[in-house]
Tab-separated table of C-alpha atoms and ligand atoms in Angstrom:
chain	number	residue	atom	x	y	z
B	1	UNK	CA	14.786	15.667	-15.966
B	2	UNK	CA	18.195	16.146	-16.759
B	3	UNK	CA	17.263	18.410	-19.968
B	4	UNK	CA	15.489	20.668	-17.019
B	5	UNK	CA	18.483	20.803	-14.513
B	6	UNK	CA	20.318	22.090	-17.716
B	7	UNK	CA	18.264	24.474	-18.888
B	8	UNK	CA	17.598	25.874	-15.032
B	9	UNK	CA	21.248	25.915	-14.945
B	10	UNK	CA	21.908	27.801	-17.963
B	11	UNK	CA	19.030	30.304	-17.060
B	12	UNK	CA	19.451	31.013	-13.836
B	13	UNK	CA	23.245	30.066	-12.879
B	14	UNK	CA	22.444	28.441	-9.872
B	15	UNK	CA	21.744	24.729	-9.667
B	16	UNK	CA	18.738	23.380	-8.551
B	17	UNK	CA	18.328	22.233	-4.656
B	18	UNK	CA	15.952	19.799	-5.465
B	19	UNK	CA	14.600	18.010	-8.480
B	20	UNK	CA	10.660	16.341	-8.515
B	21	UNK	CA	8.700	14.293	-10.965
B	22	UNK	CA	4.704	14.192	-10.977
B	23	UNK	CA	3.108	12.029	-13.597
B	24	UNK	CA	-0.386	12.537	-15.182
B	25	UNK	CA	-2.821	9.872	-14.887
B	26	UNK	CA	-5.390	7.751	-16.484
B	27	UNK	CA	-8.852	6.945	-15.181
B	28	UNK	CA	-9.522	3.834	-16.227
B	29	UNK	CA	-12.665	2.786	-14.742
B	30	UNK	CA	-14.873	4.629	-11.911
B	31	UNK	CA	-16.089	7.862	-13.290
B	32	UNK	CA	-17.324	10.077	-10.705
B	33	UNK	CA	-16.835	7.960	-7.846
B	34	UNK	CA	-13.980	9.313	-6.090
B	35	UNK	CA	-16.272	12.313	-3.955
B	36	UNK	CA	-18.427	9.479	-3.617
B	37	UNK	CA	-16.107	7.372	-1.608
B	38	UNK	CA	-16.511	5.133	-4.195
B	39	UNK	CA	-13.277	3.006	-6.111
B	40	UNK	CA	-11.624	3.779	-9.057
B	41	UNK	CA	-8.962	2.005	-11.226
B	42	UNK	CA	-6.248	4.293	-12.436
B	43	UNK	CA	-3.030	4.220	-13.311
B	44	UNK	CA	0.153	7.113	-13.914
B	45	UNK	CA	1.441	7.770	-16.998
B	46	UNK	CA	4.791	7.948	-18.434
B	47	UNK	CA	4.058	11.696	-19.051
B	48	UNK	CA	5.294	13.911	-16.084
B	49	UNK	CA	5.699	17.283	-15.199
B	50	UNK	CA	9.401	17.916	-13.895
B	51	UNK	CA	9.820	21.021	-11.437
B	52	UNK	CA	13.095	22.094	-9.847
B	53	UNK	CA	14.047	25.147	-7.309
B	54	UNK	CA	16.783	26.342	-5.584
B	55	UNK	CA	16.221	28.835	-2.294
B	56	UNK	CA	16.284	31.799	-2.494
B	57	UNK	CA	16.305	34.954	0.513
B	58	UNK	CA	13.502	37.047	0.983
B	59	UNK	CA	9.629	36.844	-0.006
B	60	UNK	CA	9.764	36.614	-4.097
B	61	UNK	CA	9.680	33.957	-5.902
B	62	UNK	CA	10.235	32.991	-9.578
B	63	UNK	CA	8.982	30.559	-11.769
B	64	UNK	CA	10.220	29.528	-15.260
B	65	UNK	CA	7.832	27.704	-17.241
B	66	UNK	CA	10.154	25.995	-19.797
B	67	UNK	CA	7.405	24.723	-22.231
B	68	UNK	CA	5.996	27.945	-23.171
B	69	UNK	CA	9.033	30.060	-22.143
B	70	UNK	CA	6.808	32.093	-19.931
B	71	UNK	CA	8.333	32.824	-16.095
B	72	UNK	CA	5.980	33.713	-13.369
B	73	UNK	CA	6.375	35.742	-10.278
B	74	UNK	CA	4.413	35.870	-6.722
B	75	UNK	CA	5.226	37.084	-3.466
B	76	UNK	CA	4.861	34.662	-0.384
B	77	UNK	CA	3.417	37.916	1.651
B	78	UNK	CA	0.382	37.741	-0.894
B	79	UNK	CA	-0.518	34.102	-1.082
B	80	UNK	CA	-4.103	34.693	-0.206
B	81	UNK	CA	-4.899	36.811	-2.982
B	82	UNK	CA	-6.928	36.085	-5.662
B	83	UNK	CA	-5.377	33.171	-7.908
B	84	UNK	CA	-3.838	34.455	-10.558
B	85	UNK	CA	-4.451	34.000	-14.258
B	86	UNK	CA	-0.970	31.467	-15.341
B	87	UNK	CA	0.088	28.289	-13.746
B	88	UNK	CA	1.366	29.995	-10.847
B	89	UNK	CA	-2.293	29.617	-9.060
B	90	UNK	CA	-1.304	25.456	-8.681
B	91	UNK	CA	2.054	26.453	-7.268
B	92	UNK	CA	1.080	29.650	-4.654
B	93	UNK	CA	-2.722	27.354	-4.244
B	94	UNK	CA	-0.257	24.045	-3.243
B	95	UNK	CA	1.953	26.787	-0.644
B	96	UNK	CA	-0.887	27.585	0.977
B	97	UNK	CA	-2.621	24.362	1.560
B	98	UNK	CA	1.048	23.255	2.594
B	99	UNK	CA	0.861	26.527	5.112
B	100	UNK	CA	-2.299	25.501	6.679
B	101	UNK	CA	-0.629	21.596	7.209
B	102	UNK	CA	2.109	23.565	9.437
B	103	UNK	CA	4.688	23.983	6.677
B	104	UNK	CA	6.231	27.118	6.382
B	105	UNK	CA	6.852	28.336	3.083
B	106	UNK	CA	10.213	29.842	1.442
B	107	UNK	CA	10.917	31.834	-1.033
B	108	UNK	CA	12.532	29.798	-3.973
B	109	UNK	CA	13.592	30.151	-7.936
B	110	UNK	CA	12.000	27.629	-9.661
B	111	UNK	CA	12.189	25.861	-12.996
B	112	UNK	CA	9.769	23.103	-14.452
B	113	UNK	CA	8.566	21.492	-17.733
B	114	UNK	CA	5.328	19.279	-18.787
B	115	UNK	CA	5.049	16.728	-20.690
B	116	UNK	CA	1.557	16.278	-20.168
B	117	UNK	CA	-1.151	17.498	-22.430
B	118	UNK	CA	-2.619	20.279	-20.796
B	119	UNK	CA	-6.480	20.999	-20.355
B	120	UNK	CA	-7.066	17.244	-21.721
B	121	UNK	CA	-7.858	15.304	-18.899
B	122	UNK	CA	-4.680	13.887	-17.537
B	123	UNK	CA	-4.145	16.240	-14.762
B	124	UNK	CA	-1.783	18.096	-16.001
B	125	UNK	CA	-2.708	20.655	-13.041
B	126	UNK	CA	-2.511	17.549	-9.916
B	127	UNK	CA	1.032	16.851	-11.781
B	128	UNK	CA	2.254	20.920	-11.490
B	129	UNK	CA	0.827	20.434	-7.386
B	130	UNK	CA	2.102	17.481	-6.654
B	131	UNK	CA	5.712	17.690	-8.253
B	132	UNK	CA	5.777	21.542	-6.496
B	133	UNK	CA	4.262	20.377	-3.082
B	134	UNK	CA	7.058	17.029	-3.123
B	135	UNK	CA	9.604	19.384	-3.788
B	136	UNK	CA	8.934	22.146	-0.871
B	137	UNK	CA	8.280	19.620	1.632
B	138	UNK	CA	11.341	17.587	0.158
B	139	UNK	CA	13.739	20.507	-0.012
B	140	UNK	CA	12.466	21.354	3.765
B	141	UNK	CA	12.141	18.087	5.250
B	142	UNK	CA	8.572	18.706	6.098
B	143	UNK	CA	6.674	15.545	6.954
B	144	UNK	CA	4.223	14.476	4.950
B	145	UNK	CA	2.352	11.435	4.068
B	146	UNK	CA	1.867	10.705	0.239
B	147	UNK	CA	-1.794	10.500	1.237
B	148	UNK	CA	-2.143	14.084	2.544
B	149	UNK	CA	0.431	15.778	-0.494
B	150	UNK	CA	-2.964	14.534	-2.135
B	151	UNK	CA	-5.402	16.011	0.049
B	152	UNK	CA	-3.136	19.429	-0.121
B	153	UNK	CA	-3.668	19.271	-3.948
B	154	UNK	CA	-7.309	18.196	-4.169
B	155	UNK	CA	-7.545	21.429	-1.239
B	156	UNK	CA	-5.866	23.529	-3.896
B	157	UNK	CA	-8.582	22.871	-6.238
B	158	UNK	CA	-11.316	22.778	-3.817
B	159	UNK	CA	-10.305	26.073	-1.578
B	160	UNK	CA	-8.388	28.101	-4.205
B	161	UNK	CA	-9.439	27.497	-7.644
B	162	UNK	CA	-13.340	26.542	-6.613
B	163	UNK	CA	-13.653	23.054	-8.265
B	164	UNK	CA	-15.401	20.438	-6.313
B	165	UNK	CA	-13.182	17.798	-7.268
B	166	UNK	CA	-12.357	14.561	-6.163
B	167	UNK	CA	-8.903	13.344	-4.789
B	168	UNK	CA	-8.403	10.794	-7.877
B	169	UNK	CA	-5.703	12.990	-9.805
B	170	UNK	CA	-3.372	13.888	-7.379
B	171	UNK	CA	-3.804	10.521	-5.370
B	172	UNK	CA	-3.020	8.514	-8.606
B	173	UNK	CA	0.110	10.997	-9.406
B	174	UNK	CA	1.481	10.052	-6.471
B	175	UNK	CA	0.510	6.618	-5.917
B	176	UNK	CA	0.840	4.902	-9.651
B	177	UNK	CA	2.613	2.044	-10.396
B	178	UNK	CA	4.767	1.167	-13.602
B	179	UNK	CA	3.055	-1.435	-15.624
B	180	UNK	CA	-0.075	-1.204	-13.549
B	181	UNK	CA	-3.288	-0.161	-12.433
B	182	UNK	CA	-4.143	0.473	-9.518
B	183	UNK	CA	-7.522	-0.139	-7.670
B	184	UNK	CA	-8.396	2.473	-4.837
B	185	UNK	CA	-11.041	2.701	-2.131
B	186	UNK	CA	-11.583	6.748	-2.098
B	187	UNK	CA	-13.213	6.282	1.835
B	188	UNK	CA	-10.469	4.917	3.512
B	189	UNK	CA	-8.144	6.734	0.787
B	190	UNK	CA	-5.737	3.497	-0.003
B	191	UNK	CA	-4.895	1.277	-2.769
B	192	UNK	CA	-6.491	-1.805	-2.545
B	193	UNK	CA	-4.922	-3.964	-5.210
B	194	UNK	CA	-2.551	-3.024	-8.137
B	195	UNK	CA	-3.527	-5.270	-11.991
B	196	UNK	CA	-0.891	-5.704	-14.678
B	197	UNK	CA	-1.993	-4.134	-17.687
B	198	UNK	CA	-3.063	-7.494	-19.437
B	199	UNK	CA	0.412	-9.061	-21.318
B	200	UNK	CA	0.275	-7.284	-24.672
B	201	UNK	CA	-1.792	-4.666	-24.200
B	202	UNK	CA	-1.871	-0.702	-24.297
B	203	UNK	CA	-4.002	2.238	-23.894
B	204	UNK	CA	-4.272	4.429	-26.824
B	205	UNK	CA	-5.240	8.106	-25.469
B	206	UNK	CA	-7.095	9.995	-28.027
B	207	UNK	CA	-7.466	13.522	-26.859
B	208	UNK	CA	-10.837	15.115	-28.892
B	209	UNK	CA	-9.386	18.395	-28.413
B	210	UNK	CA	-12.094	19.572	-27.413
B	211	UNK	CA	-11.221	21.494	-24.290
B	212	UNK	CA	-11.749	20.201	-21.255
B	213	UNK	CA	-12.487	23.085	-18.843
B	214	UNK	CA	-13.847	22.048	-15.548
B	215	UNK	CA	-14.724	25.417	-13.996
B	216	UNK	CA	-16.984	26.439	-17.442
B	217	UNK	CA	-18.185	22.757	-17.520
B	218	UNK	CA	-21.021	21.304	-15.573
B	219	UNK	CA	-18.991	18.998	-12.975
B	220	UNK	CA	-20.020	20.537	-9.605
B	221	UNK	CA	-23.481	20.547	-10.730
B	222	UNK	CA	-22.821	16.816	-10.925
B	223	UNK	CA	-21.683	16.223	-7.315
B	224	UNK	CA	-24.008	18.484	-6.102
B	225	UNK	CA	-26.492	16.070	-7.377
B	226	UNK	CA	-24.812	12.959	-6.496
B	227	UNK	CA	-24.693	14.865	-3.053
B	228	UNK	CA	-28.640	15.253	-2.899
B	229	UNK	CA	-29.120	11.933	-4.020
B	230	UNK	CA	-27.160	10.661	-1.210
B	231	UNK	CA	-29.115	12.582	1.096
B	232	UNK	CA	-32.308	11.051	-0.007
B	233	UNK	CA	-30.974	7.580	0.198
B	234	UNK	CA	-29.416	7.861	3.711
B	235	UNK	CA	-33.215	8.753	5.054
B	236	UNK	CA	-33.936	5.416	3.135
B	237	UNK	CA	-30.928	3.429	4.049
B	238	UNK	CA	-29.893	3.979	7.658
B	239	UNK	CA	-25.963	4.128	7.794
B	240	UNK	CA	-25.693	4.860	3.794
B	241	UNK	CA	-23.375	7.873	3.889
B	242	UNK	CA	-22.532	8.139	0.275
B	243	UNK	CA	-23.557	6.770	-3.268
B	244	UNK	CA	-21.036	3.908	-2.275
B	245	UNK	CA	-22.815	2.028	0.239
B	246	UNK	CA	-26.099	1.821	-2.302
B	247	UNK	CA	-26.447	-1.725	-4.387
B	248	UNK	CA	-27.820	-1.402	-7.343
B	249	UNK	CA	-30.908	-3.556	-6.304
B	250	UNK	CA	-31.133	-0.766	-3.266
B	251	UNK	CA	-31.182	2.412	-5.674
B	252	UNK	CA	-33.898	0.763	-7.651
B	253	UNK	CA	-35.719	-0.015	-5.100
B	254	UNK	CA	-35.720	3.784	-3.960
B	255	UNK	CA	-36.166	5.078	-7.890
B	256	UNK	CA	-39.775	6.499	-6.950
B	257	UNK	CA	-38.298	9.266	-4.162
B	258	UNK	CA	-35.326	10.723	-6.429
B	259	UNK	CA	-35.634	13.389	-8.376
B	260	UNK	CA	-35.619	11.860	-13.003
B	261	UNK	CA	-32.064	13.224	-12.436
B	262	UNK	CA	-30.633	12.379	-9.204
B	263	UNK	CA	-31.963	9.076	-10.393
B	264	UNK	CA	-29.445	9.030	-13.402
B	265	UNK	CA	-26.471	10.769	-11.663
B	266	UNK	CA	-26.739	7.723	-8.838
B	267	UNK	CA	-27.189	5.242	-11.364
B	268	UNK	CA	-24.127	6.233	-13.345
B	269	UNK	CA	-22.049	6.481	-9.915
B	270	UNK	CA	-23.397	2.851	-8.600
B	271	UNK	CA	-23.176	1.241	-11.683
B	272	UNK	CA	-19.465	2.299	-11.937
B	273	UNK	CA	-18.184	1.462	-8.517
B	274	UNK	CA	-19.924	-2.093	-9.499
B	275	UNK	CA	-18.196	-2.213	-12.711
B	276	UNK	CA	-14.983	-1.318	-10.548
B	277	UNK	CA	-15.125	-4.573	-8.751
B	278	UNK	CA	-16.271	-6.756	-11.388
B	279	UNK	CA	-13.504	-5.245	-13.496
B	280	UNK	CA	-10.590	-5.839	-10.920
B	281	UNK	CA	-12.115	-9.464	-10.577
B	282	UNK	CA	-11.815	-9.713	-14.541
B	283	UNK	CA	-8.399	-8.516	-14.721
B	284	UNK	CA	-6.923	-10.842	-11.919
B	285	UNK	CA	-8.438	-13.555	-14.142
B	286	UNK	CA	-6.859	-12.314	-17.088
B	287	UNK	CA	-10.188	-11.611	-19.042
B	288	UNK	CA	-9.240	-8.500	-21.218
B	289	UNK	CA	-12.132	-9.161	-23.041
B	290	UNK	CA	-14.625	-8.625	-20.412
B	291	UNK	CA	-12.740	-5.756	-19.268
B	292	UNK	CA	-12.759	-3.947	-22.221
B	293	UNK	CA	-16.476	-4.526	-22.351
B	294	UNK	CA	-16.694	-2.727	-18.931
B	295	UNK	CA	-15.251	0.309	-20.367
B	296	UNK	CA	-17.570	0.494	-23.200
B	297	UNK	CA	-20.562	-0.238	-20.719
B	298	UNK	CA	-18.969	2.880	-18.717
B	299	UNK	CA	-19.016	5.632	-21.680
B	300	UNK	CA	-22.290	4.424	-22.350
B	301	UNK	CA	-23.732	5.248	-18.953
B	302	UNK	CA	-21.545	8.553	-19.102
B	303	UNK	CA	-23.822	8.947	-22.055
B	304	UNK	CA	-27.198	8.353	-20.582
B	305	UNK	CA	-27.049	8.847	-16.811
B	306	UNK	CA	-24.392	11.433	-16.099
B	307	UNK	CA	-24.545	12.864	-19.410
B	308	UNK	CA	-20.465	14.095	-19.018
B	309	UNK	CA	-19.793	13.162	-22.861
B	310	UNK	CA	-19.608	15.253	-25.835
B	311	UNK	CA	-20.624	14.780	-29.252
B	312	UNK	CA	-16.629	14.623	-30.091
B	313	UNK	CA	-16.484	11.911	-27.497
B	314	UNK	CA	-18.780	9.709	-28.822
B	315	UNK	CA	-17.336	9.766	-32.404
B	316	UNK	CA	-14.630	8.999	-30.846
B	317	UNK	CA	-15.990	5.575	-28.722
B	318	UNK	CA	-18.414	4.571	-31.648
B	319	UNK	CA	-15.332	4.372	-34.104
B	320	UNK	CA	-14.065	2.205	-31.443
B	321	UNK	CA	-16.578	-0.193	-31.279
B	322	UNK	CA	-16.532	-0.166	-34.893
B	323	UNK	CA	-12.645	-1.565	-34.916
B	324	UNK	CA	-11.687	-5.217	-34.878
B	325	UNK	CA	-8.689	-4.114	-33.061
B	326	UNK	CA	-10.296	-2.320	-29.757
B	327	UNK	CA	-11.546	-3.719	-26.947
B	328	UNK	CA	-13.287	-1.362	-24.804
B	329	UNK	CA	-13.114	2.500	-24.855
B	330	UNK	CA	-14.600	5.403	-22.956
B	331	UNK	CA	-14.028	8.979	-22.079
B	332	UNK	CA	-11.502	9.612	-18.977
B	333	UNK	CA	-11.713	11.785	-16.643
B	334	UNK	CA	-13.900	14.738	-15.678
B	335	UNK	CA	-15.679	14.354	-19.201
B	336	UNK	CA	-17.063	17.310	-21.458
B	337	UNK	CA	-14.434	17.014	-23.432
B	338	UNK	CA	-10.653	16.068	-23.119
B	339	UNK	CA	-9.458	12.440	-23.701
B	340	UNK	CA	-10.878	8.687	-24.292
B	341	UNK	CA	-9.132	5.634	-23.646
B	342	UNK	CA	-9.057	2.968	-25.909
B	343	UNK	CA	-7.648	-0.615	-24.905
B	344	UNK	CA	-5.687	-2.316	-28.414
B	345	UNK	CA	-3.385	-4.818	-28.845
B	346	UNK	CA	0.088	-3.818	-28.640
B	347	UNK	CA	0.567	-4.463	-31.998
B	348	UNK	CA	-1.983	-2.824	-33.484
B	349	UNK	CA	-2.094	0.286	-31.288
B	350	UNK	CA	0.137	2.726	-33.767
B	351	UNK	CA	-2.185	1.728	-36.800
B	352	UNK	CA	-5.190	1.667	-34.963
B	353	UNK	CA	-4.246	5.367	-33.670
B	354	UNK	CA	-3.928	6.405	-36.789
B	355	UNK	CA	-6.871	5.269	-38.168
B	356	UNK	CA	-9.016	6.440	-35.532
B	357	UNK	CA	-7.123	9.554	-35.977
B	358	UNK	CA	-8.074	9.743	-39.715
B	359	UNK	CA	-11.680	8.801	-39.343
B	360	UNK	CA	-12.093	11.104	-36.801
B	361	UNK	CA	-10.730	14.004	-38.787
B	362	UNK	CA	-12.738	12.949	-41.777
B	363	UNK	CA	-16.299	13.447	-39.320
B	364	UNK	CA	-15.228	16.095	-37.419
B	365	UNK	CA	-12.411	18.815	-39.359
B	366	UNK	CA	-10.767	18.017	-35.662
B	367	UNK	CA	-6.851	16.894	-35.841
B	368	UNK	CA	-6.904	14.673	-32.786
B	369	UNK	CA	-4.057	14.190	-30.861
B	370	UNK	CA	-3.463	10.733	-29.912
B	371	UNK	CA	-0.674	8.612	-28.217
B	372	UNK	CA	0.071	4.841	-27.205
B	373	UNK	CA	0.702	5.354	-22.901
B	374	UNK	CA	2.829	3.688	-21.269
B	375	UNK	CA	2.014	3.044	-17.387
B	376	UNK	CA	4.403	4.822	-15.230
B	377	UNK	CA	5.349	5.083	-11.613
B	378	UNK	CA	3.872	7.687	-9.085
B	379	UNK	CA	5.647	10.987	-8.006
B	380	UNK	CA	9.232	10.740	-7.243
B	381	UNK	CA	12.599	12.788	-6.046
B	382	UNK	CA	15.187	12.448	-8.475
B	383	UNK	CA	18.482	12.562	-7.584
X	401	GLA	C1	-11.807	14.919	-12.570
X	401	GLA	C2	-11.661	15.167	-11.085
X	401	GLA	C3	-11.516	13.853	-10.311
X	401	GLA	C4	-12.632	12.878	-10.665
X	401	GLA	C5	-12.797	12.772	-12.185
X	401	GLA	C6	-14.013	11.983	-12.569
X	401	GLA	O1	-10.631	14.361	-13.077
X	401	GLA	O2	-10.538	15.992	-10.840
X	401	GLA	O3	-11.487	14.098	-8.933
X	401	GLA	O4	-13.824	13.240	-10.040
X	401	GLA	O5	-12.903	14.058	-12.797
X	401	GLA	O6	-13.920	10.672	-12.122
């Protein structure tokens, strides 16, 4: 952060008001689940995007993007217009969401810098909301719970960009633990439990680089389903609202009125918030082993049910499986693309990234880019 205050500094000769830090996150288990009420375990990452401002008078504001050197401009009078085509659209999408919460916005210079991969599958984008939206309502003491700065970002998504997403990126952002993960019920939108990352253990991210672009991709197709199948179910199950209050046992049962693919879409989402539980239950116990098979059991259901893999993807899980050294490993996130998550020993994590790495550029042609995470703390003020 302090390498931003500088360079905002130097650049604009004005120090910054205000200083926020939004990490990216990991989904670790419950893919899918979080639009259906369901639970997910997650965690932050140590990668976060930093974002500074300082106040400024009138309507304009500025934006330097120090990554890519790139500085943005919008007008507060114009917030309602069409999203525009650079990052800007997560800052001017978060103002607005803010707006209709009773904040009033101001016209600021701001600076900020990510460190997490973008278009991957991190949420780079929920980071760039949620460090923006703490530092506005920071800045003007606006009151906020950390549970509705998430519901402003999911809304920026949802109302301004068009993606049906769930709250899971911006809620784990801002609600991660260091060294853990986090368990979270997505209907009564609270953590439930927070697991140590079993002693000794990391995640190795291994992004497929293929890109992961939600809006091209297939993903509200998939709640739409998961929306119909609920539907369907409800008329069976009296007081079912969502894919979260159906057992396994109860969406067999019901197989014969779903549609081949609502069928599959449930199943995935059913299966997962099961695997959920049985996985927190695993980790309290300290039985790494059976949690890593979880995660394998997950990408394969991403695989036949919800079919939100990619041929990268699976290279990338079968060379898992193939390894002495992993544990479990699936695709995170959205899917179609972007990152998986592999569970290794800590001591075998930087060799087993690299040979993953290698192997997977020998199949592919595809330099992957891959990194040992370490399990950071939610959003933050510095300073
Ligand atoms: C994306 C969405 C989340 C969630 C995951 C899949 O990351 O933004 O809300 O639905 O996909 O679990």
């Amino acid at each position: 952060m302090q390498q931003l205050i500088d360079k905002f500094t130097k650049y604009f000769k004005a120090v910054p008001a205000v200083a926020a830090q939004a990490p990216g996150r990991l989904e670790v288990l419950g893919n899918h689940t979080d639009y259906n009420e369901g639970f997910v375990l997650s965690c932050a990452v140590g990668q976060t995007t930093n974002f500074v401002l300082t106040p400024v008078c009138g309507t304009k504001c500025t934006v330097k993007d120090f990554r890519d050197g790139t500085e943005m401009h919008f007008d507060l009078s114009a917030l309602d217009s069409k999203p525009p085509k650079n990052g800007s659209k997560y800052i001017i999408g978060m103002l607005n969401e803010l707006r209709k919460r009773g904040f009033q916005p101001f016209a600021f210079t701001a600076g900020l810098e990510s460190h997490v991969p973008l278009s991957a599958g991190m949420s780079s984008s929920a980071a760039l909301e949620v460090a923006c939206g703490l530092a506005v309502t920071t800045y003007a003491d606006f009151p906020i719970s950390k549970a509705e700065l998430a519901r402003a970002g999911q809304g920026v998504e949802n109302n301004f960009l068009g993606l049906k997403t769930g709250l899971l990126d911006q809620f784990s952002s801002l609600f991660g633990k260091k060294d853990s993960i986090i368990m979270s019920d997505f209907r009564t939108v609270e953590v439930l439990g927070t697991h140590a990352l079993p002693a000794g253990y990391s995640f190795v991210v291994i992004n497929s680089m293929k890109k992961h672009t939600l809006v091209d991709s297939d993903y509200n197709s998939r709640r739409e389903d998961c929306e119909n199948a609920a539907r369907v179910l409800a008329a069976i199950y009296p007081g079912a609202k969502t894919l979260r209050d159906i057992s396994p046992a109860e969406l067999t049962a019901a197989k014969e009125k779903l549609s081949g693919r609502e069928f599959l879409r449930a199943s995935h989402v059913v299966q997962e918030c099961f695997r959920v539980k049985q996985a927190a239950e695993l980790l309290a116990k300290g039985d790494v082993k059976g949690f890593g098979q979880l995660l394998f059991e997950s990408h394969d259901s991403s695989i036949r049910n919800f079919e939100n893999s990619s041929p990268e993807l699976d290279i990338l899980v079968e060379l898992a499986r193939h390894h002495h050294a992993c544990l479990g490993a699936r695709l995170s996130g959205g899917g179609f693309g972007g990152i998986t998550i592999h569970l290794v020993k800590d001591s075998d994590a930087s060799d087993y990234a690299q040979q993953i790495r290698s192997e997977y550029f020998k199949r592919t042609g595809i330099e992957a880019e891959v990194f040992i995470c370490s399990l950071g703390d939610g959003a933050k003020i510095i300073g």
